[in-house]
CSV table of C-alpha atoms and ligand atoms in Angstrom, one decimal:
chain,number,residue,atom,x,y,z
A,28,MET,CA,-33.5,9.1,-18.9
A,29,LYS,CA,-33.6,5.4,-18.1
A,30,LEU,CA,-34.7,3.8,-14.8
A,31,PRO,CA,-33.3,2.4,-12.5
A,32,ILE,CA,-30.7,5.1,-11.9
A,33,TYR,CA,-27.4,3.8,-10.6
A,34,LEU,CA,-26.1,5.9,-7.7
A,35,ASP,CA,-24.0,3.3,-5.9
A,36,ASN,CA,-20.6,4.1,-7.5
A,37,HIS,CA,-18.7,3.4,-4.3
A,38,ALA,CA,-19.7,-0.3,-4.5
A,39,THR,CA,-18.6,-0.5,-8.1
A,40,THR,CA,-18.6,1.6,-11.2
A,41,PRO,CA,-20.1,0.6,-14.6
A,42,MET,CA,-17.4,-0.3,-17.1
A,43,ASP,CA,-16.5,2.5,-19.5
A,44,PRO,CA,-17.4,1.2,-23.0
A,45,GLN,CA,-13.9,2.2,-24.2
A,46,VAL,CA,-12.4,0.0,-21.6
A,47,PHE,CA,-14.5,-2.9,-22.8
A,48,GLU,CA,-13.4,-2.3,-26.4
A,49,ALA,CA,-9.8,-2.3,-25.4
A,50,MET,CA,-10.2,-5.6,-23.6
A,51,ARG,CA,-12.2,-7.4,-26.2
A,52,PRO,CA,-9.3,-8.7,-28.5
A,53,TYR,CA,-7.5,-10.1,-25.4
A,54,PHE,CA,-10.4,-12.5,-24.8
A,55,LEU,CA,-10.7,-13.6,-28.5
A,56,THR,CA,-7.7,-13.3,-30.8
A,57,LYS,CA,-4.9,-12.0,-28.6
A,58,PHE,CA,-5.3,-14.7,-26.0
A,59,GLY,CA,-1.7,-15.5,-25.3
A,60,ASN,CA,-0.2,-16.2,-21.9
A,61,ALA,CA,2.0,-13.2,-21.0
A,62,SER,CA,4.6,-15.5,-19.6
A,63,SER,CA,5.0,-17.5,-22.8
A,64,LYS,CA,8.4,-16.6,-24.0
A,65,ASN,CA,8.6,-18.7,-27.2
A,66,HIS,CA,6.0,-17.2,-29.6
A,67,SER,CA,4.3,-14.0,-30.8
A,68,PHE,CA,1.1,-14.8,-28.9
A,69,GLY,CA,3.0,-14.6,-25.6
A,70,TRP,CA,5.0,-11.5,-26.7
A,71,GLU,CA,1.8,-9.7,-27.7
A,72,ALA,CA,0.2,-10.4,-24.3
A,73,ASN,CA,3.3,-9.4,-22.4
A,74,SER,CA,3.6,-6.2,-24.3
A,75,ALA,CA,-0.1,-5.4,-23.5
A,76,VAL,CA,0.6,-6.0,-19.8
A,77,GLU,CA,3.6,-3.8,-19.8
A,78,HIS,CA,1.8,-1.0,-21.6
A,79,ALA,CA,-1.0,-1.3,-19.0
A,80,ARG,CA,1.6,-1.2,-16.2
A,81,LYS,CA,2.8,2.1,-17.6
A,82,GLN,CA,-0.7,3.6,-17.9
A,83,ILE,CA,-1.5,2.6,-14.3
A,84,ALA,CA,1.9,3.9,-12.9
A,85,LYS,CA,1.3,7.2,-14.6
A,86,ILE,CA,-1.9,8.0,-12.8
A,87,ILE,CA,-0.2,7.8,-9.4
A,88,ASN,CA,3.3,9.1,-10.5
A,89,ALA,CA,5.0,5.7,-9.9
A,90,GLU,CA,7.5,3.8,-12.0
A,91,PRO,CA,6.0,0.8,-13.9
A,92,ASN,CA,8.2,-1.7,-12.1
A,93,GLU,CA,6.6,-0.5,-8.8
A,94,ILE,CA,3.2,-2.0,-9.8
A,95,ILE,CA,2.2,-5.6,-9.0
A,96,PHE,CA,-1.0,-7.0,-10.4
A,97,THR,CA,-3.4,-8.8,-8.1
A,98,SER,CA,-7.1,-9.8,-8.2
A,99,GLY,CA,-8.3,-6.6,-6.5
A,100,ALA,CA,-7.8,-4.3,-3.6
A,101,THR,CA,-8.7,-7.0,-1.0
A,102,GLU,CA,-5.8,-9.2,-2.3
A,103,SER,CA,-3.4,-6.2,-2.5
A,104,ILE,CA,-4.2,-5.3,1.1
A,105,ASN,CA,-3.7,-8.9,2.3
A,106,LEU,CA,-0.4,-9.1,0.5
A,107,ALA,CA,0.8,-5.7,1.7
A,108,LEU,CA,-0.2,-6.2,5.4
A,109,LYS,CA,0.4,-9.9,5.9
A,110,GLY,CA,3.4,-10.0,3.5
A,111,PHE,CA,5.0,-7.1,5.2
A,112,ALA,CA,4.3,-8.2,8.7
A,113,GLU,CA,5.7,-11.7,8.0
A,114,ALA,CA,8.9,-10.2,6.5
A,115,TYR,CA,9.6,-7.7,9.2
A,116,CYS,CA,8.3,-9.4,12.4
A,117,SER,CA,11.8,-9.7,13.8
A,118,LYS,CA,12.1,-5.9,13.7
A,119,GLY,CA,8.8,-5.2,15.6
A,120,LYS,CA,5.2,-6.3,15.9
A,121,HIS,CA,3.3,-3.1,16.2
A,122,ILE,CA,1.1,-1.7,13.5
A,123,VAL,CA,-1.0,1.5,13.5
A,124,SER,CA,-4.2,1.8,11.6
A,125,SER,CA,-7.6,3.5,12.0
A,126,VAL,CA,-11.1,2.5,13.2
A,127,ILE,CA,-12.7,3.4,9.8
A,128,GLU,CA,-10.8,1.1,7.5
A,129,HIS,CA,-12.5,-1.2,5.0
A,130,SER,CA,-13.1,-4.7,6.3
A,131,ALA,CA,-10.3,-5.9,4.0
A,132,VAL,CA,-7.9,-4.0,6.2
A,133,LEU,CA,-9.7,-4.6,9.5
A,134,ASP,CA,-10.1,-8.4,9.1
A,135,THR,CA,-6.4,-8.7,7.9
A,136,LEU,CA,-5.3,-6.8,11.0
A,137,ASN,CA,-7.5,-8.9,13.2
A,138,TYR,CA,-5.8,-12.0,11.8
A,139,LEU,CA,-2.4,-10.4,12.5
A,140,SER,CA,-3.4,-9.6,16.0
A,141,LYS,CA,-4.2,-13.3,16.6
A,142,VAL,CA,-0.7,-14.3,15.4
A,143,GLY,CA,1.1,-12.0,17.8
A,144,PHE,CA,1.0,-8.5,16.4
A,145,GLU,CA,-0.3,-5.5,18.4
A,146,ILE,CA,-2.6,-3.1,16.5
A,147,THR,CA,-3.3,0.5,17.5
A,148,TYR,CA,-6.5,1.7,15.9
A,149,LEU,CA,-6.7,5.5,15.8
A,150,SER,CA,-10.1,7.1,16.3
A,151,VAL,CA,-11.5,9.8,13.9
A,152,ASP,CA,-13.3,13.1,14.5
A,153,GLN,CA,-16.8,13.9,13.4
A,154,ASN,CA,-15.5,14.5,9.9
A,155,GLY,CA,-13.9,11.0,9.7
A,156,LEU,CA,-10.4,12.3,10.0
A,157,ILE,CA,-7.6,10.9,12.2
A,158,SER,CA,-5.6,13.3,14.3
A,159,ILE,CA,-2.1,13.8,12.9
A,160,PRO,CA,-0.5,14.5,16.4
A,161,LYS,CA,-2.1,11.3,17.7
A,162,LEU,CA,-0.7,9.3,14.9
A,163,ASN,CA,2.7,10.8,15.7
A,164,GLU,CA,2.4,9.8,19.4
A,165,SER,CA,1.2,6.3,18.5
A,166,ILE,CA,4.4,5.4,16.6
A,167,ARG,CA,6.7,3.4,18.9
A,168,SER,CA,10.2,1.9,18.6
A,169,ASP,CA,8.6,-1.4,17.6
A,170,THR,CA,6.1,0.0,15.1
A,171,ILE,CA,6.8,-1.4,11.7
A,172,LEU,CA,3.9,-0.2,9.6
A,173,VAL,CA,1.1,2.5,9.4
A,174,SER,CA,-1.9,1.6,7.3
A,175,ILE,CA,-4.4,4.4,6.9
A,176,MET,CA,-6.9,4.6,4.0
A,177,THR,CA,-6.8,7.6,1.7
A,178,ALA,CA,-10.6,8.0,1.2
A,179,ASN,CA,-13.4,6.3,3.1
A,180,ASN,CA,-15.9,4.2,1.2
A,181,GLU,CA,-18.9,5.2,3.3
A,182,ILE,CA,-18.5,8.9,4.1
A,183,GLY,CA,-15.9,9.8,1.5
A,184,SER,CA,-13.6,11.5,4.0
A,185,ILE,CA,-10.1,12.1,2.6
A,186,GLN,CA,-7.2,11.9,5.1
A,187,ASN,CA,-4.2,14.2,5.1
A,188,VAL,CA,-2.1,11.5,3.4
A,189,LYS,CA,0.9,13.9,2.9
A,190,ALA,CA,1.1,14.6,6.6
A,191,ILE,CA,0.9,10.9,7.4
A,192,GLY,CA,3.5,10.0,4.8
A,193,ASP,CA,5.8,12.7,6.1
A,194,ILE,CA,5.6,11.4,9.7
A,195,CYS,CA,6.1,7.8,8.7
A,196,SER,CA,9.1,8.8,6.6
A,197,ALA,CA,10.6,10.9,9.4
A,198,LYS,CA,10.2,8.0,11.9
A,199,ASN,CA,11.4,5.4,9.4
A,200,VAL,CA,8.1,3.4,9.5
A,201,LEU,CA,6.5,2.2,6.3
A,202,PHE,CA,3.2,3.6,5.2
A,203,HIS,CA,0.5,1.6,3.4
A,204,THR,CA,-2.6,3.2,2.2
A,205,ASP,CA,-5.8,1.7,0.9
A,206,ALA,CA,-6.6,4.1,-2.0
A,207,SER,CA,-9.4,2.1,-3.6
A,208,GLN,CA,-11.9,4.9,-3.5
A,209,ALA,CA,-9.4,7.7,-4.2
A,210,ILE,CA,-7.6,6.6,-7.4
A,211,GLY,CA,-9.2,8.1,-10.5
A,212,LYS,CA,-11.3,10.4,-8.2
A,213,ILE,CA,-8.6,12.8,-6.8
A,214,PRO,CA,-5.2,13.6,-8.1
A,215,PHE,CA,-2.7,11.3,-6.4
A,216,ASP,CA,1.1,11.3,-6.3
A,217,VAL,CA,2.8,8.4,-4.4
A,218,LYS,CA,6.2,10.3,-4.4
A,219,GLU,CA,4.9,13.6,-3.1
A,220,ASN,CA,2.9,11.7,-0.4
A,221,ASN,CA,5.8,9.5,0.7
A,222,ILE,CA,3.7,6.3,0.1
A,223,ASP,CA,5.6,3.0,0.4
A,224,LEU,CA,2.7,0.6,-0.3
A,225,MET,CA,-0.6,1.3,-1.8
A,226,SER,CA,-3.6,-0.9,-2.7
A,227,PHE,CA,-6.1,-0.1,-5.4
A,228,THR,CA,-8.6,-1.7,-7.8
A,229,ALA,CA,-9.9,-1.3,-11.3
A,230,HIS,CA,-13.6,-1.6,-10.7
A,231,LYS,CA,-13.9,1.6,-8.8
A,232,LEU,CA,-12.5,3.6,-11.8
A,233,TYR,CA,-14.8,2.3,-14.6
A,234,GLY,CA,-12.6,-0.8,-15.2
A,235,PRO,CA,-13.3,-4.5,-14.8
A,236,LYS,CA,-13.8,-6.4,-11.6
A,237,GLY,CA,-11.3,-8.9,-10.4
A,238,ILE,CA,-8.1,-6.9,-11.1
A,239,GLY,CA,-6.2,-4.7,-8.8
A,240,ALA,CA,-2.7,-3.5,-8.0
A,241,LEU,CA,-0.2,-3.1,-5.2
A,242,PHE,CA,2.2,-0.3,-5.5
A,243,ILE,CA,5.5,-1.2,-3.8
A,244,LYS,CA,8.0,1.7,-3.7
A,245,LYS,CA,11.5,0.9,-5.1
A,246,LYS,CA,13.9,1.8,-2.4
A,247,ARG,CA,17.7,1.6,-2.1
A,248,GLN,CA,16.9,-1.0,0.6
A,249,PRO,CA,14.1,-2.9,-1.2
A,250,ILE,CA,10.9,-3.5,0.7
A,251,LYS,CA,10.5,-7.1,1.5
A,252,ILE,CA,7.0,-8.6,1.1
A,253,THR,CA,6.5,-12.3,1.8
A,254,PRO,CA,4.3,-13.6,-1.1
A,255,GLN,CA,1.0,-15.0,-0.1
A,256,ILE,CA,0.3,-16.9,-3.4
A,257,LEU,CA,3.1,-19.2,-4.5
A,258,GLY,CA,3.7,-20.8,-7.8
A,259,GLY,CA,5.4,-19.7,-11.1
A,260,GLY,CA,7.1,-16.6,-9.6
A,261,HIS,CA,5.0,-14.1,-11.7
A,262,GLU,CA,5.1,-10.4,-10.8
A,263,ASN,CA,8.7,-10.6,-9.6
A,264,GLY,CA,7.8,-13.4,-7.2
A,265,TYR,CA,5.4,-11.2,-5.3
A,266,ARG,CA,2.2,-12.9,-6.7
A,267,SER,CA,2.2,-16.1,-8.7
A,268,GLY,CA,-0.5,-17.0,-11.2
A,269,THR,CA,-1.1,-16.5,-14.9
A,270,LEU,CA,-1.7,-12.9,-15.5
A,271,ASN,CA,-5.3,-11.9,-16.3
A,272,VAL,CA,-4.4,-10.1,-19.5
A,273,PRO,CA,-7.8,-8.8,-20.6
A,274,CYS,CA,-8.5,-7.3,-17.2
A,275,ILE,CA,-5.0,-5.8,-16.9
A,276,VAL,CA,-5.5,-4.2,-20.3
A,277,GLY,CA,-8.9,-2.9,-19.1
A,278,PHE,CA,-7.3,-1.6,-15.9
A,279,GLY,CA,-4.7,0.3,-17.9
A,280,LYS,CA,-7.2,1.8,-20.3
A,281,ALA,CA,-9.5,2.8,-17.3
A,282,ALA,CA,-6.5,4.5,-15.6
A,283,GLU,CA,-5.6,6.3,-18.8
A,284,ILE,CA,-9.2,7.6,-19.3
A,285,SER,CA,-9.4,8.7,-15.6
A,286,ASN,CA,-6.1,10.5,-16.0
A,287,GLN,CA,-7.5,12.5,-18.9
A,288,LEU,CA,-10.9,13.2,-17.4
A,289,LEU,CA,-9.9,13.7,-13.7
A,290,SER,CA,-10.2,17.4,-13.0
A,291,ASN,CA,-13.2,18.2,-15.3
A,292,GLU,CA,-15.0,15.0,-14.2
A,293,ASN,CA,-14.5,15.7,-10.5
A,294,GLU,CA,-15.8,19.2,-10.8
A,295,ARG,CA,-18.9,18.1,-12.7
A,296,ILE,CA,-19.6,15.2,-10.3
A,297,ALA,CA,-19.1,17.4,-7.2
A,298,LYS,CA,-21.6,19.9,-8.6
A,299,LEU,CA,-24.1,17.1,-9.0
A,300,ARG,CA,-23.5,15.9,-5.5
A,301,ASN,CA,-23.9,19.5,-4.1
A,302,LYS,CA,-27.2,19.9,-6.1
A,303,LEU,CA,-28.4,16.6,-4.7
A,304,PHE,CA,-27.6,17.7,-1.1
A,305,GLN,CA,-29.1,21.2,-1.5
A,306,GLY,CA,-32.1,19.9,-3.2
A,307,ILE,CA,-32.8,17.5,-0.4
A,308,VAL,CA,-32.1,19.7,2.6
A,309,SER,CA,-33.9,22.7,1.1
A,310,GLN,CA,-37.1,20.6,1.1
A,311,LEU,CA,-36.9,18.3,4.1
A,312,ASN,CA,-36.2,18.8,7.8
A,313,GLY,CA,-34.4,16.2,9.9
A,314,VAL,CA,-31.7,15.4,7.4
A,315,ASN,CA,-28.2,14.8,8.9
A,316,LEU,CA,-25.1,14.9,6.8
A,317,ASN,CA,-22.7,12.2,8.0
A,318,GLY,CA,-19.2,13.6,7.7
A,319,SER,CA,-18.5,17.1,6.4
A,320,LEU,CA,-18.6,18.5,2.9
A,321,THR,CA,-14.9,19.5,3.1
A,322,ASP,CA,-12.1,16.9,2.8
A,323,ARG,CA,-14.6,14.6,1.2
A,324,LEU,CA,-14.7,12.8,-2.2
A,325,GLY,CA,-16.8,14.9,-4.6
A,326,ASN,CA,-18.9,11.9,-5.6
A,327,ASN,CA,-20.0,11.0,-2.0
A,328,LEU,CA,-23.1,11.9,0.0
A,329,ASN,CA,-24.1,10.1,3.2
A,330,LEU,CA,-27.3,11.2,4.9
A,331,SER,CA,-29.5,10.0,7.7
A,332,PHE,CA,-33.2,10.9,7.7
A,333,ASP,CA,-34.8,11.2,11.1
A,334,GLY,CA,-37.5,8.6,11.7
A,335,ILE,CA,-36.7,6.5,8.6
A,336,LYS,CA,-35.0,3.1,8.5
A,337,SER,CA,-32.7,2.7,5.6
A,338,GLU,CA,-34.3,-0.6,4.6
A,339,SER,CA,-37.7,1.0,4.3
A,340,PHE,CA,-36.2,3.8,2.3
A,341,ILE,CA,-34.4,1.5,-0.1
A,342,LEU,CA,-37.5,-0.7,-0.6
A,343,GLU,CA,-39.6,2.3,-1.4
A,344,MET,CA,-37.0,3.7,-3.9
A,345,LYS,CA,-36.4,0.7,-6.1
A,346,ASP,CA,-36.0,2.9,-9.1
A,347,ILE,CA,-32.8,4.4,-7.7
A,348,ALA,CA,-29.8,2.2,-6.7
A,349,VAL,CA,-28.4,3.6,-3.4
A,350,SER,CA,-27.0,1.8,-0.5
A,351,SER,CA,-27.2,1.6,3.2
A,352,GLY,CA,-23.5,1.2,3.7
A,353,ALA,CA,-20.5,-0.7,2.3
A,354,ALA,CA,-21.5,-3.3,-0.3
A,355,CYS,CA,-19.5,-6.0,1.6
A,356,ALA,CA,-21.4,-5.2,4.8
A,357,SER,CA,-24.9,-5.2,3.3
A,358,ALA,CA,-25.5,-8.8,4.5
A,359,THR,CA,-25.1,-7.7,8.2
A,360,THR,CA,-27.6,-5.8,10.3
A,361,LYS,CA,-24.9,-4.2,12.5
A,362,PRO,CA,-24.7,-0.4,12.4
A,363,SER,CA,-21.8,0.8,10.3
A,364,HIS,CA,-18.5,0.9,12.2
A,365,VAL,CA,-17.6,4.1,10.2
A,366,LEU,CA,-20.7,6.0,11.2
A,367,THR,CA,-20.5,5.0,14.9
A,368,ALA,CA,-16.8,6.1,14.8
A,369,ILE,CA,-17.9,9.6,13.7
A,370,SER,CA,-20.3,9.7,16.7
A,371,CYS,CA,-23.6,8.8,15.0
A,372,THR,CA,-25.9,6.9,17.4
A,373,ASN,CA,-26.7,3.3,16.4
A,374,GLU,CA,-30.1,4.5,15.3
A,375,GLU,CA,-28.6,7.2,13.0
A,376,ALA,CA,-26.1,4.7,11.7
A,377,LYS,CA,-28.9,2.3,10.8
A,378,ASN,CA,-30.8,5.1,9.1
A,379,SER,CA,-28.1,6.2,6.8
A,380,ILE,CA,-28.1,6.2,3.0
A,381,ARG,CA,-25.0,6.4,0.8
A,382,PHE,CA,-25.3,8.1,-2.6
A,383,GLY,CA,-22.3,7.6,-4.9
A,384,ILE,CA,-22.4,9.7,-8.1
A,385,GLY,CA,-20.3,8.6,-11.1
A,386,ARG,CA,-19.1,9.4,-14.6
A,387,PHE,CA,-22.3,8.3,-16.4
A,388,ASN,CA,-24.8,10.1,-14.2
A,389,VAL,CA,-26.5,13.2,-15.7
A,390,GLU,CA,-28.2,16.2,-14.1
A,391,GLU,CA,-31.7,14.9,-15.0
A,392,GLU,CA,-31.1,11.9,-12.9
A,393,ILE,CA,-30.1,14.0,-9.9
A,394,THR,CA,-33.3,16.2,-10.4
A,395,TYR,CA,-35.4,13.0,-10.4
A,396,THR,CA,-33.6,11.6,-7.4
A,397,ILE,CA,-34.2,14.7,-5.4
A,398,LYS,CA,-37.9,14.5,-6.2
A,399,ARG,CA,-38.0,10.8,-5.3
A,400,VAL,CA,-36.1,11.2,-2.0
A,401,VAL,CA,-38.4,14.0,-0.9
A,402,GLU,CA,-41.6,12.0,-1.8
A,403,THR,CA,-40.2,8.9,-0.1
A,404,VAL,CA,-39.2,10.5,3.1
A,405,GLU,CA,-42.5,12.4,3.3
A,406,LYS,CA,-44.5,9.2,2.6
A,407,LEU,CA,-42.6,7.1,5.2
A,408,ARG,CA,-42.8,9.8,7.8
A,409,SER,CA,-46.5,10.1,7.3
A,410,ILE,CA,-47.0,6.4,8.2
A,411,SER,CA,-44.4,6.2,10.9
A,412,PRO,CA,-45.8,6.2,14.4
A,413,ALA,CA,-42.4,7.2,15.7
A,414,TYR,CA,-42.2,10.4,13.8
B,501,LIG,N1,-11.0,-0.9,0.1
B,501,LIG,C1,-12.0,0.0,-0.1
B,501,LIG,C2,-12.0,1.3,0.6
B,501,LIG,C3,-13.1,-0.4,-0.9
B,501,LIG,O1,-14.1,0.4,-1.0
B,501,LIG,C4,-13.1,-1.7,-1.4
B,501,LIG,C5,-14.3,-2.2,-2.2
B,501,LIG,O2,-15.4,-2.1,-1.8
B,501,LIG,C6,-12.0,-2.6,-1.2
B,501,LIG,C7,-11.0,-2.1,-0.4
B,501,LIG,C8,-12.0,-4.0,-1.8
B,501,LIG,O3,-11.7,-3.9,-3.2
B,501,LIG,P1,-11.9,-5.1,-4.1
B,501,LIG,O4,-13.4,-5.2,-4.4
B,501,LIG,O5,-11.2,-4.8,-5.4
B,501,LIG,O6,-11.4,-6.3,-3.4
């Protein structure tokens, strides 16, 4: 077993070596521009992109022409929300979302609220789930879009996406979901769940960073999205810019591998997560599980330890990479908006530690982590005047 141990797989996942091998030729020999129509270098790159589009579509049961490549989930979310809002503002200016969304959604909605849109943010219960009846009540005649994440990046809560999709479809409102943490981790079917728009990203499923996708459902009445990046009209005009062929190939390969491994991998990882949880709570008092163990990603554990600040914990456990919240919020000292939304006090929210288990973690690492967590908490509590 090698140290440090990586247990921050919600922030990003290590690239699968098979993914890297699939990408390698597209940096070196197969370097063509996928839009070059006049020679074999361009055709080769284009066919690699189209193959990847099929691999990615398959993992969510979409059609390849429903996948638009972007630079990551943040860009997909911006394109979906701003692009949709701009295209449909004459129909209505009301959007429904939730309080526990990722900052990519919250900040984009905040921008839209400044340019005249009204946003309703649904609260969540202690398990991090929205209320389906409340969602139903919140949809008005001027509501144009519902944007609710599939799985949360801090506490792993998985929403009842099917129920949300059914309500949106019945009320003729479009449904966007940020599925960045879910794709490759839970089986997902955009058709069955009535999804219209979905944002996701390669680096959460053992693919490269800097590449993502927006699923746009093909409907009889096509969904209009105003492009946010203009130029050569790539990706059917939705997103201009020379395609990042090596990363697209890597995203495709990562999706294919995740599709093959999904059910066995999930089960194995959930067992490791449960072992970690049981190992910690059986040896320590004053450990609070943030969220519940049901309706939760199998790779996620979020705990608060009474009397222990997450910064001290993390400093003391340098041999294990865990996190005190979302990677993009690590620079702020504000308590997590997700944890306060599930009724944690500011103190509990500041004392929380997120463990994210992934494909390359093994049982020995979990056994070691349990030992280190117990030692660390006991040591910090023994020197804490507050405990
Ligand atoms: N949405 C969620 C739920 C995430 O966890 C992340 C990544 O942290 C993002 C969006 C942003 O993804 P990207 O890094 O591809 O822009």
